[in-house]
Amino acid sequence: MAMTEGDPWFARPTGDLLGFTTGAAAAGVRDGTPTRLDVALIVSDRPCYAGGVFTTNQVIAAPCVVTRRHLERGPLRAIVVNSGNANACTGEQGERDAIAMAKAAADKIGCDLHEIAVASTGVIGVALPIERITSAIASIDLRSDGWDDVARAMMTTDTRPKLSRHDCVLGWAGASGTIHVRGVAKGAGMIHPNMATMLAFVLTDAVVGANLTGLTRSFAAESFNRISIDGDTSTNDTLLLLANGASGLKAEGKDRYGVQDALFRTCDELAQEILADGEGVTRVFKVVVRNAASDEEAMLAARAITTSNLVKTAIHGADPNWGRIIAAAGRSGAKVDQTRAAIRIGDVNVFESGAPCAFDKARMREIFTEPGLRIRIELGVGKGKAEAWGTDLSEEYVRINADYTT
């Protein structure tokens, strides 16, 4: 559960994230956009413990390959990212270009290239204009307040930058003070559970232990992996968590729960920002599954519902077509006892004990105009539960992706 103002660790975000600087530049990665920010750097003034989660797609972009390798070597100092070109399916040259980006960043800040994480997003199958990118990296003006520029440089079909910040008061384990967490992300299409065309970087100045990969996986499972826009999984998905310890405050004892909560809230807020900014999205909906055989089966059903094109188009049309919902759950692989199953849209029961329910159509129309549309389905076989989020599917989504070269 996220912290609120009454919790002992809660702090309103105020100060700067200690020990990190950021900046962006225009490399002209996209033809015809020479002044658009498209290359960015996030730099720590000291080595960071780091964790990462990457695409589950079997076709993996060169930046993910290189960054995984660098994470295995040890701490990181910086993240370099470009938009407009995914550097995916670009052969051996693609990996050389990803390494060249790392080297340019390393040369700029004075560290080993293995201390650099690399990320890219954009069109697949086109070689990077690597000379322009490395030149832009060298020109970046690093400063403490460059987060908005970084977020804008990461954007592709996004309509707005995605940023999150949370602070946390420590003091249970000894020295007291405030640690800071900042997050930046991009994503609007090809968003599907298990990481999708999504880049997200979460940074903290807390002193956190070396095993951040486990934490990163846990945060991904509870935030980014629970959202879906179009059911497509990208070649470039990357979630990175970096902790540089510049605050000198340790996440120990009870304090570690506060730090972990601040980190999770940052991930969750970024995930919801991505969902709300989905390509052509007019409605976001939450699916709550209860009484499944297990939590795993509950998630199977939740994901099947959020990714069903028939459900998504019904949501877009404000059509309470519960038949599509029960059908999606039934094909998900989760056990369903239709004689005990139930479906509620908003606060209205539409299906119960194997039969439809009469409902007030005027109230249902109101529900579809209210923010935070919620669908609850009970499978009637156990105590498993899960939640996931999805979006509608609109004509605008088709237009955007029909015109976007991939």
Coordinates of C-alpha atoms in Angstrom, one line a residue:
M1 CA 0.0 0.0 0.0
A2 CA 1.3 3.4 -0.9
M3 CA 2.3 5.9 1.7
T4 CA 0.0 8.8 2.6
E5 CA 0.6 12.0 4.6
G6 CA -0.2 10.1 7.8
D7 CA 2.5 7.5 7.3
P8 CA 5.9 7.9 9.2
W9 CA 8.0 7.9 6.0
F10 CA 5.9 10.3 4.0
A11 CA 7.5 13.5 2.7
R12 CA 6.3 16.0 0.2
P13 CA 8.8 16.1 -2.7
T14 CA 11.0 19.2 -2.3
G15 CA 14.8 18.9 -2.7
D16 CA 16.9 17.8 -5.6
L17 CA 17.9 14.2 -6.1
L18 CA 21.5 14.2 -4.7
G19 CA 24.4 13.3 -6.9
F20 CA 22.6 13.1 -10.3
T21 CA 22.7 15.5 -13.2
T22 CA 20.7 15.3 -16.4
G23 CA 20.5 16.8 -19.9
A24 CA 19.4 16.3 -23.5
A25 CA 20.3 17.4 -27.0
A26 CA 19.0 17.3 -30.6
A27 CA 20.9 14.8 -32.8
G28 CA 18.4 14.9 -35.7
V29 CA 17.7 11.1 -35.4
R30 CA 14.5 11.6 -37.2
D31 CA 14.7 13.0 -40.7
G32 CA 13.3 16.5 -40.8
T33 CA 13.4 17.2 -37.1
P34 CA 16.9 18.7 -36.5
T35 CA 15.9 20.7 -33.4
R36 CA 13.8 18.1 -31.6
L37 CA 15.4 16.7 -28.4
D38 CA 16.2 13.0 -29.1
V39 CA 19.3 12.1 -27.1
A40 CA 19.6 12.3 -23.3
L41 CA 21.9 11.5 -20.4
I42 CA 21.3 10.7 -16.7
V43 CA 24.6 10.8 -14.8
S44 CA 25.5 10.0 -11.2
D45 CA 28.6 11.5 -9.7
R46 CA 29.5 8.2 -8.2
P47 CA 28.9 4.5 -9.0
C48 CA 25.4 3.2 -8.5
Y49 CA 24.1 -0.1 -7.5
A50 CA 21.7 -1.0 -10.3
G51 CA 19.0 -3.4 -11.3
G52 CA 17.3 -4.0 -14.6
V53 CA 14.4 -5.7 -16.3
F54 CA 14.2 -6.1 -20.0
T55 CA 11.9 -7.2 -22.9
T56 CA 10.5 -10.7 -22.9
N57 CA 10.4 -10.5 -26.7
Q58 CA 12.7 -13.1 -28.3
V59 CA 13.9 -10.5 -30.7
I60 CA 16.0 -8.2 -28.5
A61 CA 17.4 -4.8 -29.5
A62 CA 21.1 -4.2 -29.4
P63 CA 20.9 -1.6 -26.5
C64 CA 19.2 -4.2 -24.3
V65 CA 21.9 -6.7 -25.1
V66 CA 24.7 -4.3 -24.3
T67 CA 23.1 -2.9 -21.1
R68 CA 22.4 -6.4 -19.7
R69 CA 26.1 -7.2 -20.2
H70 CA 27.2 -4.0 -18.5
L71 CA 24.9 -4.7 -15.5
E72 CA 26.5 -8.1 -15.1
R73 CA 29.9 -6.3 -14.8
G74 CA 28.9 -4.2 -11.8
P75 CA 27.8 -0.7 -10.9
L76 CA 26.6 1.9 -13.4
R77 CA 27.4 5.6 -13.6
A78 CA 25.0 6.8 -16.3
I79 CA 22.2 6.1 -18.7
V80 CA 22.3 7.3 -22.3
V81 CA 19.1 7.1 -24.4
N82 CA 17.9 8.1 -27.8
S83 CA 14.5 8.2 -29.4
G84 CA 13.4 8.0 -33.0
N85 CA 15.3 4.8 -33.8
A86 CA 15.1 1.5 -31.8
N87 CA 18.5 0.2 -33.0
A88 CA 16.7 -3.2 -33.3
C89 CA 17.2 -5.8 -36.0
T90 CA 20.3 -3.9 -37.2
G91 CA 22.8 -6.7 -37.2
E92 CA 26.3 -6.5 -35.8
Q93 CA 26.4 -2.8 -36.7
G94 CA 23.6 -2.2 -34.2
E95 CA 25.6 -3.6 -31.3
R96 CA 28.7 -1.6 -32.4
D97 CA 26.5 1.5 -32.4
A98 CA 25.1 0.8 -28.9
I99 CA 28.7 0.4 -27.7
A100 CA 29.6 3.6 -29.4
M101 CA 26.9 5.5 -27.6
A102 CA 28.2 4.0 -24.3
K103 CA 31.7 5.1 -25.1
A104 CA 30.6 8.6 -26.0
A105 CA 28.8 8.9 -22.7
A106 CA 31.8 7.4 -20.8
D107 CA 34.2 9.8 -22.5
K108 CA 32.0 12.8 -21.5
I109 CA 31.8 11.9 -17.8
G110 CA 35.1 10.2 -17.4
C111 CA 34.3 6.6 -16.6
D112 CA 34.6 3.1 -18.1
L113 CA 32.1 2.4 -21.0
H114 CA 30.9 -0.7 -19.0
E115 CA 29.5 1.7 -16.4
I116 CA 27.0 3.1 -19.0
A117 CA 23.5 1.7 -19.7
V118 CA 22.2 2.3 -23.2
A119 CA 18.5 2.5 -24.3
S120 CA 16.8 3.3 -27.6
T121 CA 13.3 3.6 -28.8
G122 CA 11.7 4.2 -32.2
V123 CA 11.6 2.7 -35.6
I124 CA 12.9 -0.9 -36.0
G125 CA 15.3 -2.0 -38.7
V126 CA 17.0 1.2 -39.5
A127 CA 20.7 2.0 -38.7
L128 CA 21.4 4.7 -36.2
P129 CA 22.9 8.0 -37.4
I130 CA 25.7 7.2 -34.9
E131 CA 28.0 10.1 -35.7
R132 CA 25.2 12.6 -35.1
I133 CA 24.3 10.8 -31.9
T134 CA 27.8 10.7 -30.4
S135 CA 28.3 14.3 -31.3
A136 CA 25.1 15.3 -29.6
I137 CA 26.1 13.3 -26.5
A138 CA 29.3 15.3 -26.2
S139 CA 27.3 18.5 -26.4
I140 CA 24.8 17.8 -23.6
D141 CA 24.7 20.4 -20.8
L142 CA 24.4 18.4 -17.6
R143 CA 22.5 20.1 -14.8
S144 CA 20.4 19.1 -11.7
D145 CA 17.1 20.3 -13.2
G146 CA 17.2 18.7 -16.7
W147 CA 14.6 16.1 -16.0
D148 CA 11.9 17.6 -18.3
D149 CA 14.3 17.7 -21.2
V150 CA 15.2 14.1 -20.6
A151 CA 11.6 13.0 -20.6
R152 CA 10.9 15.0 -23.8
A153 CA 14.0 13.5 -25.5
M154 CA 12.6 10.0 -24.9
M155 CA 9.2 10.6 -26.5
T156 CA 8.1 9.0 -29.7
T157 CA 4.3 8.9 -30.1
D158 CA 3.9 10.1 -26.6
T159 CA 1.9 13.3 -26.2
R160 CA 3.5 14.4 -23.0
P161 CA 6.6 13.8 -20.9
K162 CA 6.2 11.3 -18.0
L163 CA 7.9 12.1 -14.7
S164 CA 7.4 11.1 -11.1
R165 CA 9.0 12.1 -7.8
H166 CA 8.6 10.9 -4.3
D167 CA 10.6 11.6 -1.1
C168 CA 10.8 9.5 2.0
V169 CA 11.8 10.5 5.6
L170 CA 14.1 8.0 7.3
G171 CA 15.1 7.8 10.9
W172 CA 14.1 4.4 12.3
A173 CA 17.5 2.8 11.8
G174 CA 19.7 5.7 13.0
A175 CA 20.6 8.8 11.1
S176 CA 17.6 10.8 10.1
G177 CA 16.9 12.7 6.9
T178 CA 15.1 12.6 3.6
I179 CA 15.9 10.5 0.6
H180 CA 14.7 11.4 -2.9
V181 CA 13.4 9.2 -5.7
R182 CA 12.9 10.4 -9.3
G183 CA 11.5 8.6 -12.3
V184 CA 11.2 9.3 -16.0
A185 CA 9.5 7.1 -18.6
K186 CA 8.2 7.0 -22.2
G187 CA 5.6 4.8 -23.7
A188 CA 2.3 5.1 -25.5
G189 CA 2.0 2.1 -27.9
M190 CA 3.1 -1.5 -28.0
I191 CA 2.4 -1.6 -24.2
H192 CA 1.5 -5.1 -22.9
P193 CA 2.2 -7.0 -19.7
N194 CA 5.7 -8.3 -19.3
M195 CA 7.3 -5.0 -20.3
A196 CA 6.5 -3.4 -23.6
T197 CA 7.7 -0.4 -25.8
M198 CA 8.5 1.3 -22.6
L199 CA 11.6 2.9 -21.2
A200 CA 11.6 3.7 -17.5
F201 CA 14.4 4.9 -15.3
V202 CA 14.1 5.2 -11.5
L203 CA 16.8 6.9 -9.5
T204 CA 17.4 7.3 -5.8
D205 CA 20.1 8.8 -3.6
A206 CA 19.4 6.3 -0.8
V207 CA 22.0 3.8 0.3
V208 CA 20.5 0.6 -1.0
G209 CA 22.0 -2.9 -1.1
A210 CA 23.7 -4.4 -4.1
N211 CA 20.8 -6.8 -5.1
L212 CA 18.6 -4.4 -6.9
T213 CA 17.6 -6.7 -9.7
G214 CA 15.2 -8.6 -7.4
L215 CA 13.5 -5.4 -6.3
T216 CA 13.3 -4.2 -9.9
R217 CA 11.6 -7.4 -11.0
S218 CA 9.1 -7.1 -8.1
F219 CA 8.3 -3.4 -8.9
A220 CA 7.8 -4.3 -12.6
A221 CA 5.5 -7.2 -11.8
E222 CA 3.3 -5.0 -9.6
S223 CA 3.2 -1.9 -11.9
F224 CA 4.4 -2.0 -15.6
N225 CA 3.5 -5.6 -16.1
R226 CA -0.1 -5.0 -15.1
I227 CA -0.9 -2.5 -17.9
S228 CA -1.8 -3.1 -21.5
I229 CA -2.7 -0.8 -24.3
D230 CA -2.5 -2.9 -27.5
G231 CA -1.1 -6.3 -26.6
D232 CA 2.1 -5.8 -28.5
T233 CA 5.5 -6.4 -26.8
S234 CA 8.5 -4.5 -28.0
T235 CA 12.1 -5.3 -28.7
N236 CA 13.5 -2.5 -26.5
D237 CA 11.7 -2.6 -23.1
T238 CA 13.9 -1.4 -20.3
L239 CA 13.3 -0.7 -16.7
L240 CA 16.4 0.5 -14.8
L241 CA 16.7 1.2 -11.1
L242 CA 19.8 3.1 -9.9
A243 CA 20.8 3.9 -6.3
N244 CA 23.9 6.1 -5.7
G245 CA 23.8 6.5 -1.9
A246 CA 24.6 10.2 -2.1
S247 CA 22.3 11.0 0.7
G248 CA 24.3 8.8 3.1
L249 CA 21.0 7.4 4.4
K250 CA 20.7 3.6 4.6
A251 CA 17.5 1.7 3.7
E252 CA 17.9 -0.6 6.8
G253 CA 15.5 -2.0 9.3
K254 CA 12.0 -0.5 9.1
D255 CA 13.4 2.3 6.9
R256 CA 13.8 -0.1 4.0
Y257 CA 10.0 -0.4 3.8
G258 CA 9.7 3.3 3.3
V259 CA 12.3 3.4 0.6
Q260 CA 10.8 0.5 -1.2
D261 CA 7.4 2.1 -1.1
A262 CA 8.7 5.3 -2.5
L263 CA 10.4 3.4 -5.3
F264 CA 7.3 1.4 -6.0
R265 CA 5.1 4.4 -6.0
T266 CA 7.3 6.0 -8.6
C267 CA 7.1 2.9 -10.8
D268 CA 3.3 2.7 -10.4
E269 CA 2.8 6.4 -11.2
L270 CA 4.9 6.1 -14.3
A271 CA 3.0 3.0 -15.4
Q272 CA -0.3 4.9 -15.0
E273 CA 1.0 7.9 -16.9
I274 CA 2.0 5.6 -19.8
L275 CA -1.5 4.0 -19.7
A276 CA -3.3 7.3 -19.7
D277 CA -1.2 8.5 -22.7
G278 CA -1.8 5.4 -24.8
E279 CA -2.1 5.9 -28.5
G280 CA -5.7 6.9 -29.3
V281 CA -6.8 6.2 -25.7
T282 CA -10.1 7.7 -24.6
R283 CA -10.9 5.4 -21.7
V284 CA -8.7 3.6 -19.1
F285 CA -10.3 0.6 -17.3
K286 CA -9.3 -1.6 -14.3
V287 CA -10.1 -5.3 -14.2
V288 CA -10.4 -6.8 -10.8
V289 CA -10.5 -10.6 -10.7
R290 CA -11.6 -12.5 -7.6
N291 CA -12.3 -16.1 -6.6
A292 CA -9.9 -17.6 -9.1
A293 CA -8.2 -21.0 -8.5
S294 CA -4.9 -19.1 -7.8
D295 CA -3.4 -15.6 -8.1
E296 CA -1.6 -16.8 -11.2
E297 CA -4.9 -17.9 -12.8
A298 CA -6.5 -14.6 -11.7
M299 CA -3.8 -12.7 -13.6
L300 CA -4.3 -14.9 -16.7
A301 CA -8.0 -13.9 -16.7
A302 CA -7.2 -10.2 -16.0
R303 CA -4.7 -10.0 -18.8
A304 CA -7.1 -11.8 -21.3
I305 CA -9.8 -9.3 -20.6
T306 CA -7.5 -6.2 -20.8
T307 CA -6.0 -7.4 -24.1
S308 CA -9.2 -8.5 -25.8
N309 CA -9.9 -6.4 -28.8
L310 CA -13.6 -7.1 -28.4
V311 CA -13.6 -5.9 -24.9
K312 CA -11.5 -2.9 -25.8
T313 CA -13.8 -1.8 -28.6
A314 CA -16.9 -2.3 -26.4
I315 CA -15.2 -0.1 -23.8
H316 CA -14.6 2.5 -26.5
G317 CA -18.2 2.4 -27.6
A318 CA -19.5 2.5 -24.0
D319 CA -21.2 -0.8 -24.6
P320 CA -21.7 -3.0 -21.4
N321 CA -21.1 -6.2 -23.3
W322 CA -20.4 -8.5 -20.4
G323 CA -20.5 -11.5 -22.8
R324 CA -17.1 -10.4 -24.2
I325 CA -15.7 -10.2 -20.7
I326 CA -16.8 -13.7 -19.6
A327 CA -15.7 -15.1 -22.9
A328 CA -12.2 -13.6 -22.5
A329 CA -11.9 -15.0 -19.0
G330 CA -13.1 -18.4 -20.3
R331 CA -10.4 -18.6 -23.0
S332 CA -7.6 -17.3 -20.7
G333 CA -6.6 -20.7 -19.3
A334 CA -8.0 -19.9 -15.9
K335 CA -10.7 -22.1 -14.5
V336 CA -14.2 -20.6 -14.5
D337 CA -17.3 -22.0 -12.9
Q338 CA -20.0 -20.1 -14.9
T339 CA -22.7 -21.2 -12.4
R340 CA -20.9 -19.3 -9.7
A341 CA -19.3 -16.5 -11.8
A342 CA -20.3 -12.9 -11.5
I343 CA -19.5 -9.6 -13.3
R344 CA -19.9 -6.1 -12.1
I345 CA -19.3 -3.0 -14.2
G346 CA -18.8 0.0 -12.0
D347 CA -21.4 -0.5 -9.2
V348 CA -23.8 -2.4 -11.4
N349 CA -24.2 -6.2 -11.5
V350 CA -24.6 -7.5 -15.0
F351 CA -24.0 -11.2 -14.7
E352 CA -24.5 -13.5 -11.7
S353 CA -24.8 -17.3 -11.1
G354 CA -24.7 -18.2 -14.8
A355 CA -27.4 -15.7 -15.9
P356 CA -27.7 -12.0 -16.9
C357 CA -28.9 -9.4 -14.5
A358 CA -31.4 -6.7 -15.3
F359 CA -29.8 -3.3 -14.9
D360 CA -30.5 0.4 -15.2
K361 CA -29.2 1.5 -18.6
A362 CA -29.2 5.1 -17.7
R363 CA -26.9 4.4 -14.7
M364 CA -24.7 2.3 -17.0
R365 CA -24.3 5.3 -19.4
E366 CA -23.2 7.4 -16.4
I367 CA -20.6 4.8 -15.4
F368 CA -18.9 5.0 -18.8
T369 CA -18.6 8.8 -18.5
E370 CA -17.0 8.6 -15.1
P371 CA -13.2 8.4 -14.6
G372 CA -11.7 5.1 -13.4
L373 CA -14.0 2.6 -15.1
R374 CA -13.8 -0.7 -13.0
I375 CA -14.8 -4.2 -14.1
R376 CA -15.0 -6.9 -11.4
I377 CA -15.3 -10.5 -12.3
E378 CA -15.6 -13.4 -9.9
L379 CA -14.6 -16.8 -11.3
G380 CA -16.2 -18.9 -8.6
V381 CA -13.5 -21.5 -8.1
G382 CA -11.2 -20.4 -5.3
K383 CA -9.5 -17.5 -3.5
G384 CA -7.0 -16.3 -6.1
K385 CA -7.1 -12.6 -7.0
A386 CA -5.4 -10.1 -9.4
E387 CA -5.8 -6.7 -10.9
A388 CA -4.7 -5.3 -14.3
W389 CA -5.3 -2.1 -16.3
G390 CA -6.3 -1.7 -19.9
T391 CA -7.4 0.9 -22.4
D392 CA -10.0 1.2 -25.1
L393 CA -9.3 0.7 -28.8
S394 CA -10.2 3.6 -31.0
E395 CA -10.1 4.7 -34.6
E396 CA -7.3 7.1 -33.7
Y397 CA -5.1 4.2 -32.6
V398 CA -5.5 2.7 -36.0
R399 CA -4.7 6.0 -37.7
I400 CA -1.6 6.6 -35.7
N401 CA -0.2 3.1 -36.3
A402 CA -1.2 3.0 -40.0
D403 CA 1.0 6.1 -40.5
Y404 CA 3.9 5.1 -38.3
T405 CA 6.8 3.4 -40.1
T406 CA 7.9 0.3 -38.2

